Amino acid sequence: MFIMYLYNGADVSALGSDHSRSHTIAGIVLGFVAGILLLAVVGICVRMKRRRRTAATLGVIPFASHRNNEYKDDKDWELPLFDLGTIIAATDNFSIKNKLGKGGFGPVYKGMLGEEQEIAVKRLSKTSAQGADEFMNEVMLIAKLQHRNLVRLLGCCSQGEERMLVYEYMPNKSLDAFLFDKDTGVLLDWQTRYNIIEGIAQGLLYLHRDSRLRIIHRDLKASNILLDKDMNPKISDFGLARIFRGDETALNTRRVVGTYGYMSPEYAMDGVFSVKTDAFSFGVLILEIISGKKNRGVSISEHEGNLLAHAWSLWMHGNGLELVDKSISHSISMVEALNCIKVGLLCVQESPKDRPKMSSVVLMLGCKDASLPDPKHPGFFPTRASSKTESSKSKTNSASINELSVTIVEGR
Ligand SMILES: *[C@@H]1O[C@H](CO)[C@@H](O)[C@H](O)[C@H]1NC(C)=O
Ligand SMILES: *[C@@H]1O[C@H](CO)[C@@H](O)[C@H](O)[C@H]1NC(C)=O
């Protein structure tokens, strides 16, 4: 068809004046029709090709490049990119007086954008070997995660060696500042604590189930739960575990003091992590919120240093409510408190497969009719080595924990 069109075209231009008019007109018409047919064929070919490419994007192209396309296609969505100079001005060149704390991935500074907007800047440690493109790609994805129980990312800064994340500022700081302090702990009445537990569960469920990323937090702890002006909990530091892959991360996460008490046995010992690792940390968090005590490092009369052992012991003796922080006993709902303690104990069970997923946890927190399964023995380190020789050598507290675990596990 294409050749015929060319021939007719040549015919028209070269021979038009010599031949009869009707012949010329016939040539023009023929050429015109052929041209339209050609365009139609080209059109069909292009469309077929495009369809094939769409199929490839959906199925054949590896996940990574599919993710790359994801934010580039989003033309009306953009994450603000802050200039290093702006951040330096906002934080007074990372002045020590603006330092809010140190997370697992670097220090956090308070800053002021202009006169009004307060921000929190996380300056990521320079040890990460991550390139600028990879950093930006990950940050773009994290920034799209929006939930009322996650701290909102406002923007980022990637300049030279510097990688920074800019978050909304949380006026009431982190949960641990309230929880483990006698004076401020009173400010968290039962309703507030219950609201915080539910909020964290919702935020975690969102991270775990979001089809785009499926983030496992890996460092859930009281100091990573920030509180907004109405004391709503917001999980922070999510997604950074994904950004920082490789050995540095693992080292860093393990080095953070205080995190140890939140790590599930399989993660602490074998480095295995899953959504159930987060469930374990969440269980510890529930028990800490209810008791106002840290899992590790705080002396608890007979079971010093380990809140899980203490909670388990009280629960097995039918004294679960004794776990509740004395400073909130006036505002407590017994049914809710017992239900929360039970959910907490279910989350910290030794075997990951016994622990509920966050979707179940959210349902369990809502159901107050005590129809939950009975928790099995929690996973805490002193009892993991089950040999009798070790228990006789260890200090009284872990010996009593061992004793407890043996009698109760065998009795059930
Ligand atoms: C910020 O502080 C660093 C050292 O901590 C210094 O080298 C740099 O010049 C300072 N920048 C500004 C803009 O003051
Ligand atoms: C939380 O922050 C808001 C705003 O800064 C403040 O008004 C409120 O008193 C704080 N709540 C507590 C319990 O400190």
XYZ file of C-alpha atoms and ligand atoms in Angstrom:
440
model
C 0.000 0.000 0.000
C 2.823 2.300 0.885
C 4.503 1.728 -2.492
C 1.285 2.296 -4.339
C 0.857 5.603 -2.555
C 4.370 6.698 -3.532
C 3.807 5.741 -7.127
C 0.576 7.650 -7.267
C 2.172 10.633 -5.599
C 4.961 10.694 -8.196
C 2.406 10.264 -10.912
C 0.518 13.281 -9.753
C 3.469 15.648 -9.514
C 5.494 14.586 -12.565
C 2.882 13.727 -15.090
C -0.033 15.863 -14.036
C 0.181 18.382 -16.908
C 0.590 15.829 -19.744
C -2.234 13.479 -18.955
C -5.900 14.005 -18.976
C -7.433 15.796 -15.992
C -9.581 12.849 -14.995
C -6.534 10.619 -14.817
C -4.845 13.113 -12.501
C -7.863 13.430 -10.244
C -8.134 9.646 -10.031
C -4.482 9.575 -8.985
C -5.014 12.172 -6.288
C -8.021 10.333 -4.882
C -6.200 7.015 -4.925
C -3.213 8.552 -3.170
C -5.445 10.160 -0.590
C -7.238 6.927 0.234
C -3.949 5.061 0.422
C -2.600 7.728 2.765
C -5.522 7.381 5.146
C -5.169 3.603 5.127
C -1.467 3.977 5.910
C -2.163 6.293 8.832
C -4.722 3.818 10.181
C -2.209 0.975 10.055
C 0.475 3.038 11.748
C -2.040 4.030 14.400
C -2.973 0.429 15.133
C 0.681 -0.586 15.382
C 1.476 2.202 17.819
C -1.487 1.348 19.992
C -0.543 -2.336 20.113
C 2.980 -1.444 21.118
C 1.768 0.859 23.831
C -0.515 -1.813 25.222
C 2.366 -4.235 25.345
C 4.417 -1.706 27.260
C 1.637 -1.191 29.800
C 1.510 -4.911 30.381
C 5.227 -4.944 30.970
C 4.972 -2.180 33.560
C 2.349 -4.081 35.448
C 3.839 -7.502 35.384
C 7.182 -8.118 33.809
C 9.326 -5.198 34.870
C 10.896 -5.805 38.271
C 9.361 -4.212 41.320
C 12.205 -1.758 41.816
C 11.779 0.061 38.538
C 8.030 -0.020 38.887
C 8.497 1.836 42.148
C 10.798 4.287 40.426
C 8.043 5.198 38.010
C 5.560 5.571 40.733
C 6.430 8.986 41.997
C 7.724 10.347 38.693
C 4.298 9.789 37.179
C 2.701 11.746 39.975
C 3.057 15.167 38.462
C 0.928 17.055 40.935
C 2.685 15.562 43.914
C 6.008 16.831 45.080
C 8.033 16.616 48.256
C 9.707 19.896 49.144
C 13.453 19.770 48.833
C 15.118 21.996 51.379
C 18.330 23.846 50.735
C 21.128 23.101 53.192
C 21.403 26.830 53.907
C 17.750 26.959 54.935
C 18.214 24.096 57.358
C 21.381 25.621 58.805
C 19.540 28.881 59.366
C 16.521 27.100 60.864
C 18.551 25.080 63.357
C 21.160 27.748 64.105
C 23.786 25.591 62.374
C 22.752 22.482 64.309
C 23.252 24.223 67.581
C 23.485 21.970 70.596
C 20.714 23.937 72.269
C 18.352 22.896 69.478
C 19.153 19.242 69.783
C 16.024 17.283 70.680
C 17.610 13.889 70.988
C 19.364 11.157 69.147
C 17.554 8.493 67.213
C 18.926 5.300 65.825
C 19.912 7.003 62.568
C 21.268 10.312 63.785
C 20.557 13.348 65.943
C 17.322 15.340 65.751
C 17.229 19.128 65.966
C 14.440 21.567 66.462
C 14.231 24.307 63.867
C 12.199 27.342 62.897
C 11.218 27.948 59.296
C 10.679 31.680 59.169
C 8.815 33.107 62.140
C 6.069 30.569 62.419
C 6.682 26.987 61.475
C 8.418 24.691 63.897
C 10.173 21.699 62.400
C 12.208 18.735 63.561
C 15.267 17.918 61.467
C 16.769 14.485 61.538
C 20.369 14.616 60.381
C 21.212 11.152 59.159
C 24.553 9.697 60.069
C 27.124 10.007 57.322
C 28.140 6.385 57.635
C 25.431 5.397 55.174
C 26.827 4.612 51.762
C 23.541 5.465 50.128
C 23.632 7.650 47.043
C 21.522 10.748 46.553
C 19.184 9.150 44.009
C 18.461 6.145 46.113
C 17.879 8.348 49.139
C 15.455 10.541 47.248
C 13.589 7.589 45.849
C 13.067 6.069 49.269
C 12.116 9.353 50.850
C 9.534 10.005 48.147
C 7.907 6.704 48.939
C 7.950 7.263 52.667
C 6.524 10.734 52.247
C 3.493 9.241 50.544
C 2.664 7.214 53.616
C 0.173 9.328 55.432
C -1.714 8.300 58.494
C -2.841 10.201 61.539
C -0.651 8.017 63.714
C 2.546 8.523 61.755
C 4.756 11.582 62.022
C 4.441 13.583 58.834
C 7.459 14.140 56.662
C 7.539 17.727 55.384
C 10.550 17.463 53.144
C 14.130 16.479 52.896
C 17.572 17.772 52.132
C 20.237 15.969 50.161
C 23.270 18.065 49.488
C 26.862 16.933 49.321
C 27.265 14.374 52.057
C 24.314 15.618 54.046
C 21.047 13.683 54.116
C 18.301 15.133 56.233
C 14.634 14.559 56.855
C 12.357 17.382 57.880
C 9.366 16.458 60.014
C 6.522 18.288 61.633
C 7.437 19.279 65.158
C 5.657 17.532 67.997
C 5.168 19.916 70.927
C 4.650 17.215 73.536
C 7.853 15.358 72.731
C 7.950 11.613 73.049
C 5.975 9.133 75.104
C 8.905 8.083 77.277
C 9.302 11.631 78.581
C 5.851 11.356 80.157
C 5.590 7.715 80.912
C 8.689 7.066 82.947
C 8.587 10.222 84.988
C 6.629 10.308 88.245
C 5.588 13.943 87.877
C 4.431 13.850 84.277
C 3.123 10.282 84.304
C 0.079 11.529 86.213
C -0.815 13.666 83.204
C -1.445 10.514 81.215
C -4.727 9.301 82.636
C -6.231 5.987 81.632
C -8.247 7.351 78.728
C -5.150 9.027 77.292
C -3.071 5.886 77.676
C -5.751 3.763 76.077
C -5.984 6.224 73.203
C -2.209 6.057 72.783
C -2.205 2.253 72.693
C -4.967 2.202 70.076
C -3.281 4.879 67.999
C 0.044 3.067 67.895
C -1.756 -0.122 66.877
C -3.472 1.703 64.029
C -0.255 3.301 62.838
C 1.600 0.018 62.939
C -1.180 -1.769 61.114
C -0.944 0.846 58.387
C 2.801 0.342 58.045
C 2.496 -3.426 57.948
C -0.409 -3.685 55.604
C 0.133 -0.841 53.188
C 0.442 -2.672 49.928
C 3.023 -0.309 48.505
C 5.763 -0.740 51.059
C 5.010 -3.094 53.936
C 7.320 -1.460 56.374
C 8.612 -3.297 59.384
C 9.600 -0.702 61.896
C 12.153 -2.749 63.848
C 12.774 -0.040 66.409
C 9.423 0.558 68.014
C 9.868 1.972 71.503
C 8.490 4.638 73.788
C 10.974 7.244 72.611
C 9.886 6.699 69.000
C 6.276 7.482 69.831
C 5.775 11.217 69.600
C 2.777 13.087 70.962
C 0.951 15.896 69.210
C -0.685 18.815 70.970
C -3.733 16.697 71.819
C -1.600 13.806 73.040
C -2.317 11.660 69.998
C 0.503 9.220 69.338
C 2.557 9.416 66.143
C 5.059 6.749 65.236
C 8.381 8.195 64.126
C 11.447 6.707 62.466
C 9.346 4.383 60.309
C 10.797 3.499 56.972
C 14.325 4.407 57.898
C 15.016 0.761 58.507
C 14.329 0.346 54.823
C 16.497 3.238 53.777
C 19.465 1.966 55.655
C 20.181 -1.467 54.451
C 23.335 -3.411 55.032
C 25.614 -3.936 57.977
C 25.694 -0.401 59.288
C 22.024 -0.498 60.069
C 22.125 -3.710 61.922
C 25.041 -2.509 64.011
C 23.453 0.805 64.676
C 20.099 -0.624 65.679
C 21.677 -3.003 68.097
C 23.871 -0.380 69.654
C 21.012 1.884 70.688
C 20.693 1.580 74.440
C 17.200 0.840 75.645
C 16.098 -0.819 72.442
C 17.265 -4.150 73.691
C 14.240 -4.491 75.932
C 11.940 -4.231 72.925
C 13.616 -6.775 70.711
C 12.001 -10.136 70.252
C 14.206 -13.150 71.014
C 14.418 -14.310 67.403
C 15.498 -10.863 66.278
C 17.992 -10.280 69.072
C 19.559 -13.697 68.725
C 19.253 -14.593 65.064
C 18.575 -11.231 63.453
C 15.340 -12.568 62.014
C 12.650 -9.961 61.685
C 9.088 -9.877 60.442
C 5.833 -8.174 61.286
C 5.881 -10.332 64.408
C 9.062 -8.622 65.560
C 7.130 -5.370 65.625
C 4.221 -7.108 67.335
C 6.594 -8.113 70.124
C 7.859 -4.557 70.565
C 4.276 -3.342 70.569
C 3.428 -5.814 73.329
C 6.293 -4.481 75.440
C 5.049 -0.984 74.755
C 1.511 -1.834 75.927
C 2.834 -3.200 79.204
C 5.050 -0.167 79.684
C 2.192 2.231 78.992
C -0.037 0.471 81.493
C 2.576 0.107 84.211
C 4.537 3.298 83.661
C 7.692 1.218 83.969
C 10.460 0.402 81.541
C 10.891 -3.186 80.507
C 14.568 -3.013 81.274
C 16.702 -1.006 83.585
C 14.110 -0.185 86.213
C 14.018 -2.076 89.424
C 10.700 -3.797 90.000
C 10.723 -5.278 93.491
C 10.863 -9.038 93.130
C 11.675 -9.295 89.419
C 14.176 -6.559 89.021
C 14.861 -5.300 85.554
C 12.282 -7.194 83.574
C 8.751 -5.965 83.222
C 7.644 -8.903 81.077
C 8.519 -11.395 83.784
C 6.742 -9.244 86.339
C 3.621 -8.878 84.202
C 3.560 -12.586 83.413
C 3.881 -13.513 87.041
C 1.058 -11.201 88.112
C -1.148 -12.423 85.279
C -0.629 -16.092 86.081
C -1.543 -15.433 89.696
C -4.705 -13.624 88.692
C -3.367 -10.261 89.831
C -3.050 -8.603 86.453
C -4.451 -5.286 87.615
C -1.576 -4.845 90.045
C 0.520 -4.024 87.018
C -1.369 -0.774 86.464
C 0.483 2.423 87.266
C -0.599 3.573 90.758
C -0.813 7.172 89.620
C -3.722 6.417 87.303
C -5.693 4.019 89.469
C -8.429 6.630 89.915
C -9.213 6.862 86.204
C -8.856 3.242 85.208
C -11.387 1.047 83.443
C -10.713 -2.437 84.797
C -12.179 -4.229 81.822
C -10.130 -2.230 79.357
C -6.968 -2.513 81.407
C -7.215 -6.287 81.755
C -7.952 -6.601 78.058
C -4.915 -4.474 77.182
C -2.631 -6.457 79.458
C -3.817 -9.668 77.858
C -3.246 -8.326 74.355
C 0.194 -7.148 75.465
C 1.048 -10.601 76.756
C -0.229 -12.216 73.551
C 2.085 -9.949 71.571
C 5.190 -10.824 73.554
C 4.778 -14.579 73.352
C 8.006 -16.428 72.767
C 7.132 -17.955 69.409
C 6.559 -15.495 66.552
C 3.790 -17.649 65.120
C 1.817 -17.449 68.351
C 1.893 -13.667 68.296
C -1.089 -11.988 66.635
C -0.753 -9.838 63.549
C -1.531 -6.174 63.985
C -4.854 -6.602 62.197
C -5.912 -9.019 64.933
C -4.447 -6.796 67.624
C -6.619 -3.900 66.512
C -9.698 -6.133 66.716
C -8.641 -7.534 70.087
C -8.212 -4.083 71.570
C -11.754 -3.303 70.530
C -13.340 -6.442 71.928
C -13.813 -6.335 75.656
C -15.645 -9.581 76.268
C -12.553 -11.514 77.343
C -12.881 -14.066 74.561
C -9.200 -13.827 73.696
C -6.964 -16.887 73.816
C -4.767 -17.315 76.878
C -1.254 -16.027 76.349
C 1.626 -18.472 76.395
C 4.964 -17.833 78.011
C 6.560 -14.536 76.974
C 9.865 -14.469 75.175
C 12.445 -12.862 77.381
C 16.096 -13.582 77.443
C 16.857 -15.065 80.877
C 14.652 -18.091 80.258
C 15.701 -18.691 76.707
C 18.612 -20.814 77.831
C 16.530 -23.546 79.362
C 19.326 -25.666 80.828
C 19.093 -26.288 84.556
C 22.806 -25.673 85.154
C 22.438 -22.151 83.939
C 19.499 -21.403 86.164
C 21.352 -22.541 89.271
C 24.266 -20.286 88.386
C 22.234 -17.197 87.616
C 21.050 -14.561 90.002
C 17.929 -14.988 92.087
C 15.653 -13.062 89.773
C 16.317 -15.096 86.675
C 16.282 -18.251 88.727
C 12.811 -17.433 89.911
C 11.796 -16.620 86.369
C 13.066 -19.992 85.280
C 11.205 -21.685 88.039
C 8.089 -19.828 87.093
C 8.333 -20.745 83.464
C 8.858 -24.412 84.235
C 5.994 -24.794 86.654
C 3.535 -22.834 84.615
C 4.399 -24.217 81.212
C 4.138 -27.735 82.542
C 0.958 -26.992 84.446
C -0.948 -25.902 81.339
C 28.442 25.498 60.856
O 29.270 24.788 61.752
C 30.361 24.140 61.144
C 31.124 23.394 62.211
O 30.284 22.797 63.120
C 31.246 25.153 60.433
O 32.294 24.483 59.772
C 30.439 25.935 59.439
O 31.219 26.949 58.855
C 29.208 26.549 60.101
N 28.392 27.158 59.072
C 27.817 28.341 59.214
C 27.010 28.812 58.051
O 27.934 29.007 60.217
C 0.740 19.285 74.903
O 1.097 20.398 74.106
C 0.131 21.454 74.083
C 0.618 22.486 73.116
O 1.949 22.797 73.329
C -0.060 21.988 75.490
O -1.033 22.999 75.484
C -0.487 20.846 76.387
O -0.575 21.305 77.727
C 0.498 19.707 76.340
N -0.025 18.602 77.094
C 0.609 18.072 78.135
C -0.071 16.953 78.816
O 1.694 18.477 78.497
